Tab-separated table of C-alpha atoms in Angstrom:
chain	number	residue	atom	x	y	z
A	1	MET	CA	27.452	-7.960	-6.581
A	2	THR	CA	24.867	-10.633	-5.688
A	3	SER	CA	23.587	-10.156	-2.198
A	4	VAL	CA	23.734	-13.082	0.170
A	5	PRO	CA	20.539	-13.757	2.165
A	6	MET	CA	20.955	-13.110	5.841
A	7	PRO	CA	20.513	-16.226	8.035
A	8	ILE	CA	17.281	-16.328	10.038
A	9	PRO	CA	17.886	-15.839	13.758
A	10	SER	CA	17.521	-19.094	15.790
A	11	ARG	CA	14.482	-18.021	17.700
A	12	THR	CA	12.735	-16.917	14.524
A	13	GLN	CA	13.670	-20.180	12.925
A	14	TYR	CA	12.318	-22.127	15.907
A	15	VAL	CA	9.015	-20.309	15.778
A	16	LEU	CA	8.850	-20.545	11.987
A	17	GLU	CA	9.281	-24.359	12.012
A	18	GLY	CA	6.811	-24.659	14.869
A	19	ILE	CA	4.021	-22.694	13.159
A	20	LYS	CA	4.716	-24.421	9.827
A	21	HIS	CA	4.478	-27.796	11.473
A	22	ARG	CA	1.128	-26.952	13.044
A	23	ILE	CA	-0.254	-25.687	9.718
A	24	LEU	CA	0.929	-28.627	7.626
A	25	THR	CA	-0.357	-31.203	10.146
A	26	GLY	CA	-3.753	-29.537	10.492
A	27	GLN	CA	-3.341	-28.304	14.062
A	28	LEU	CA	-3.840	-24.784	12.662
A	29	THR	CA	-6.578	-24.816	10.020
A	30	PRO	CA	-7.104	-22.603	6.956
A	31	GLY	CA	-8.686	-19.261	7.829
A	32	GLN	CA	-7.591	-19.537	11.471
A	33	ALA	CA	-6.270	-16.276	12.959
A	34	LEU	CA	-2.664	-16.209	14.056
A	35	VAL	CA	-2.261	-13.802	16.997
A	36	GLU	CA	1.220	-12.625	17.705
A	37	THR	CA	0.778	-12.345	21.483
A	38	GLU	CA	-0.752	-15.871	21.769
A	39	LEU	CA	1.960	-17.436	19.626
A	40	ALA	CA	4.639	-15.662	21.578
A	41	ALA	CA	3.337	-17.056	24.856
A	42	GLN	CA	3.006	-20.565	23.336
A	43	PHE	CA	6.623	-20.555	22.083
A	44	GLY	CA	8.105	-18.717	25.118
A	45	VAL	CA	9.516	-15.812	22.980
A	46	SER	CA	8.900	-12.125	22.392
A	47	LYS	CA	6.605	-10.928	19.592
A	48	THR	CA	9.555	-9.954	17.408
A	49	PRO	CA	10.518	-13.522	16.280
A	50	VAL	CA	6.912	-14.377	15.848
A	51	ARG	CA	6.375	-11.321	13.625
A	52	GLU	CA	9.420	-12.198	11.551
A	53	ALA	CA	8.380	-15.879	11.253
A	54	LEU	CA	4.872	-14.880	10.041
A	55	LYS	CA	6.369	-12.573	7.420
A	56	THR	CA	8.511	-15.463	6.130
A	57	LEU	CA	5.469	-17.767	6.052
A	58	ALA	CA	3.546	-15.145	4.169
A	59	GLY	CA	6.317	-15.151	1.583
A	60	THR	CA	6.000	-18.917	1.164
A	61	GLY	CA	2.193	-18.652	0.724
A	62	LEU	CA	1.257	-20.506	3.974
A	63	VAL	CA	-0.316	-17.506	5.709
A	64	VAL	CA	-2.016	-14.328	4.543
A	65	MET	CA	-1.429	-10.896	6.030
A	66	SER	CA	-4.295	-8.395	5.854
A	67	GLN	CA	-4.539	-4.821	7.110
A	68	TYR	CA	-8.050	-5.514	8.374
A	69	LYS	CA	-8.056	-9.241	9.301
A	70	GLY	CA	-4.511	-9.531	10.606
A	71	VAL	CA	-2.624	-12.776	9.906
A	72	THR	CA	-4.560	-15.971	9.040
A	73	VAL	CA	-3.666	-19.433	7.779
A	74	ARG	CA	-4.207	-19.345	3.975
A	75	MET	CA	-7.520	-20.723	2.768
A	76	VAL	CA	-7.397	-23.647	0.404
A	77	ASP	CA	-9.810	-23.699	-2.546
A	78	ALA	CA	-9.939	-25.009	-6.039
A	79	ASP	CA	-8.083	-21.986	-7.436
A	80	MET	CA	-5.155	-22.413	-5.082
A	81	ALA	CA	-5.081	-26.131	-5.764
A	82	ARG	CA	-5.014	-25.567	-9.514
A	83	GLU	CA	-2.210	-23.007	-9.339
A	84	VAL	CA	-0.002	-25.129	-7.135
A	85	TYR	CA	-0.589	-28.441	-8.801
A	86	ASP	CA	-0.280	-26.984	-12.286
A	87	VAL	CA	3.310	-25.979	-11.381
A	88	ARG	CA	3.966	-29.443	-9.952
A	89	LEU	CA	2.571	-31.176	-13.080
A	90	LEU	CA	4.801	-29.067	-15.311
A	91	LEU	CA	8.015	-29.453	-13.341
A	92	GLU	CA	8.058	-32.440	-11.012
A	93	PRO	CA	7.725	-35.300	-13.539
A	94	GLU	CA	10.425	-33.728	-15.712
A	95	ALA	CA	12.713	-33.395	-12.648
A	96	LEU	CA	12.215	-37.076	-11.820
A	97	ARG	CA	12.827	-38.062	-15.418
A	98	ARG	CA	16.158	-36.238	-15.309
A	99	ALA	CA	17.090	-37.717	-11.934
A	100	VAL	CA	16.480	-41.271	-13.206
A	101	ARG	CA	18.380	-40.672	-16.493
A	102	ARG	CA	21.350	-39.372	-14.374
A	103	GLY	CA	21.381	-42.555	-12.399
A	104	ALA	CA	20.764	-40.570	-9.217
A	105	SER	CA	20.477	-42.424	-5.934
A	106	LEU	CA	16.833	-42.662	-4.791
A	107	GLU	CA	17.700	-44.160	-1.336
A	108	ALA	CA	16.215	-41.122	0.380
A	109	ALA	CA	12.922	-41.684	-1.428
A	110	ARG	CA	12.975	-45.375	-0.402
A	111	ASP	CA	13.541	-44.284	3.266
A	112	ALA	CA	10.827	-41.739	3.169
A	113	LEU	CA	8.377	-44.306	1.771
A	114	ALA	CA	9.324	-46.751	4.615
A	115	ARG	CA	8.834	-43.937	7.166
A	116	SER	CA	5.397	-43.240	5.742
A	117	ASP	CA	4.431	-46.904	6.056
A	118	ARG	CA	5.551	-46.993	9.700
A	119	ALA	CA	3.982	-43.568	10.629
A	120	ALA	CA	1.956	-43.610	13.837
A	121	ASP	CA	-0.150	-40.563	13.003
A	122	THR	CA	-1.135	-38.147	10.247
A	123	ALA	CA	1.621	-35.699	11.107
A	124	GLU	CA	4.366	-38.216	10.647
A	125	ARG	CA	2.867	-39.564	7.393
A	126	SER	CA	2.432	-36.052	5.982
A	127	LEU	CA	6.079	-35.174	6.656
A	128	ALA	CA	7.276	-38.457	5.189
A	129	ASN	CA	5.156	-37.859	2.109
A	130	ARG	CA	6.717	-34.467	1.551
A	131	GLU	CA	10.193	-35.963	1.879
A	132	PHE	CA	9.368	-38.717	-0.630
A	133	HIS	CA	8.371	-36.241	-3.303
A	134	ARG	CA	11.345	-34.002	-2.565
A	135	ALA	CA	13.729	-36.952	-2.843
A	136	LEU	CA	12.456	-37.748	-6.299
A	137	TYR	CA	13.287	-34.328	-7.804
A	138	LEU	CA	16.163	-33.082	-5.719
A	139	SER	CA	18.876	-35.001	-7.736
A	140	CYS	CA	17.573	-33.800	-11.151
A	141	GLY	CA	20.910	-32.109	-11.825
A	142	ASN	CA	19.352	-28.560	-12.093
A	143	PRO	CA	19.450	-26.754	-8.769
A	144	LEU	CA	17.163	-23.981	-10.034
A	145	LEU	CA	14.530	-26.576	-10.964
A	146	GLY	CA	14.804	-28.033	-7.449
A	147	ARG	CA	14.431	-24.677	-5.876
A	148	MET	CA	11.376	-23.789	-7.956
A	149	LEU	CA	9.724	-27.017	-6.749
A	150	ASP	CA	10.817	-26.318	-3.211
A	151	GLU	CA	9.009	-22.920	-3.377
A	152	VAL	CA	5.554	-24.602	-3.886
A	153	ARG	CA	6.357	-27.529	-1.622
A	154	ASP	CA	4.697	-26.030	1.503
A	155	GLN	CA	1.656	-24.839	-0.403
A	156	ALA	CA	1.246	-28.300	-1.903
A	157	ALA	CA	1.467	-29.809	1.557
A	158	LEU	CA	-1.189	-27.416	2.796
A	159	VAL	CA	-3.500	-28.496	-0.028
A	160	SER	CA	-2.797	-32.130	0.802
A	161	ALA	CA	-3.479	-31.573	4.569
A	162	VAL	CA	-6.896	-30.118	3.789
A	163	ALA	CA	-7.765	-32.846	1.323
A	164	TRP	CA	-6.667	-35.664	3.699
A	165	ALA	CA	-8.702	-34.191	6.574
A	166	ALA	CA	-11.839	-34.424	4.366
A	167	ASP	CA	-11.005	-37.776	2.693
A	168	PRO	CA	-8.053	-39.844	3.907
A	169	SER	CA	-6.485	-41.607	0.884
A	170	TRP	CA	-3.184	-42.706	2.330
A	171	GLU	CA	-3.296	-46.321	1.165
A	172	ARG	CA	-4.097	-45.420	-2.454
A	173	GLU	CA	-1.333	-42.810	-2.570
A	174	ALA	CA	1.185	-45.160	-0.859
A	175	ALA	CA	0.577	-47.785	-3.591
A	176	GLU	CA	1.088	-45.122	-6.273
A	177	HIS	CA	4.307	-44.055	-4.570
A	178	ARG	CA	5.580	-47.580	-4.567
A	179	GLU	CA	4.876	-47.919	-8.274
A	180	ILE	CA	6.605	-44.641	-9.061
A	181	LEU	CA	9.686	-45.711	-7.060
A	182	ARG	CA	9.679	-49.171	-8.672
A	183	LEU	CA	9.754	-47.639	-12.179
A	184	ALA	CA	12.437	-45.182	-11.140
A	185	LEU	CA	14.598	-47.949	-9.669
A	186	ASP	CA	14.186	-49.932	-12.815
A	187	ALA	CA	15.729	-46.985	-14.693
A	188	ASP	CA	12.404	-46.387	-16.603
A	189	ALA	CA	12.654	-42.605	-16.657
A	190	ASP	CA	9.606	-42.033	-18.925
A	191	GLY	CA	7.464	-44.558	-17.097
A	192	ALA	CA	8.319	-43.100	-13.675
A	193	ALA	CA	7.614	-39.545	-14.917
A	194	ALA	CA	4.280	-40.649	-16.411
A	195	ALA	CA	3.272	-42.425	-13.188
A	196	LEU	CA	4.236	-39.380	-11.154
A	197	HIS	CA	2.185	-37.109	-13.425
A	198	ALA	CA	-0.845	-39.393	-13.112
A	199	HIS	CA	-0.347	-39.538	-9.339
A	200	ILE	CA	-0.338	-35.766	-8.946
A	201	ALA	CA	-3.189	-35.168	-11.324
A	202	SER	CA	-5.445	-37.815	-9.843
A	203	PHE	CA	-4.922	-36.443	-6.312
A	204	VAL	CA	-5.933	-32.861	-7.083
A	205	HIS	CA	-8.873	-33.979	-9.281
A	206	ARG	CA	-10.023	-36.333	-6.574
A	207	ALA	CA	-9.705	-33.837	-3.766
A	208	PHE	CA	-11.023	-30.845	-5.776
A	209	PRO	CA	-13.490	-32.066	-8.408
A	210	GLU	CA	-14.265	-28.501	-9.452
A	211	VAL	CA	-10.762	-28.235	-10.916
A	212	ARG	CA	-11.576	-30.983	-13.404
A	213	GLU	CA	-14.888	-29.393	-14.234
A	214	GLU	CA	-13.326	-25.991	-14.844
A	215	GLU	CA	-10.602	-27.575	-17.009
A	216	GLY	CA	-13.262	-29.320	-19.030
A	217	HIS	CA	-14.865	-25.959	-19.898
A	218	GLN	CA	-11.628	-24.337	-21.031
């Protein structure tokens, strides 16, 4: 029999979402220590839900647990960026191509793009950006493909948060998002997929030039 995952207790979920939000919006920075007692006090809970939340975040790749250093926010470097974005480049354009060919509704992507344009701060814009990309692949018709992309979604957002902190490039990416959505709404599956591939590749190469250099020597 296939085991059914147990639901996460509400307090653990509350702490999990709170810590994740702080990481993905840059309030908690890569390499920063995450101390259970401090987080418990901040969220008004015992250490148990904090400990469970950190274990879950370690499983998604947002934090690192070390016997010697304790728990820290995952560091972002060219190796991590290459791994995460390689998966996205392989899977995300194909998922969008399938969604367009299926005639899937992209209203959620349109809404996310509008929220990004109206965003009052980096946190809102970052969350809207994540929702835009997810809306493009979620209706691909293959739930497993969607789940695989969901698994790297948080790590991709962490890479983006670090890159944006060093070199904000919202306007350029928003223009690329609008072009991707235009092609998708025009039912140009191959064109939308190609534009999405170029968008993902240009971001990681711009944010982490060493990735391009290393690829050039392969």
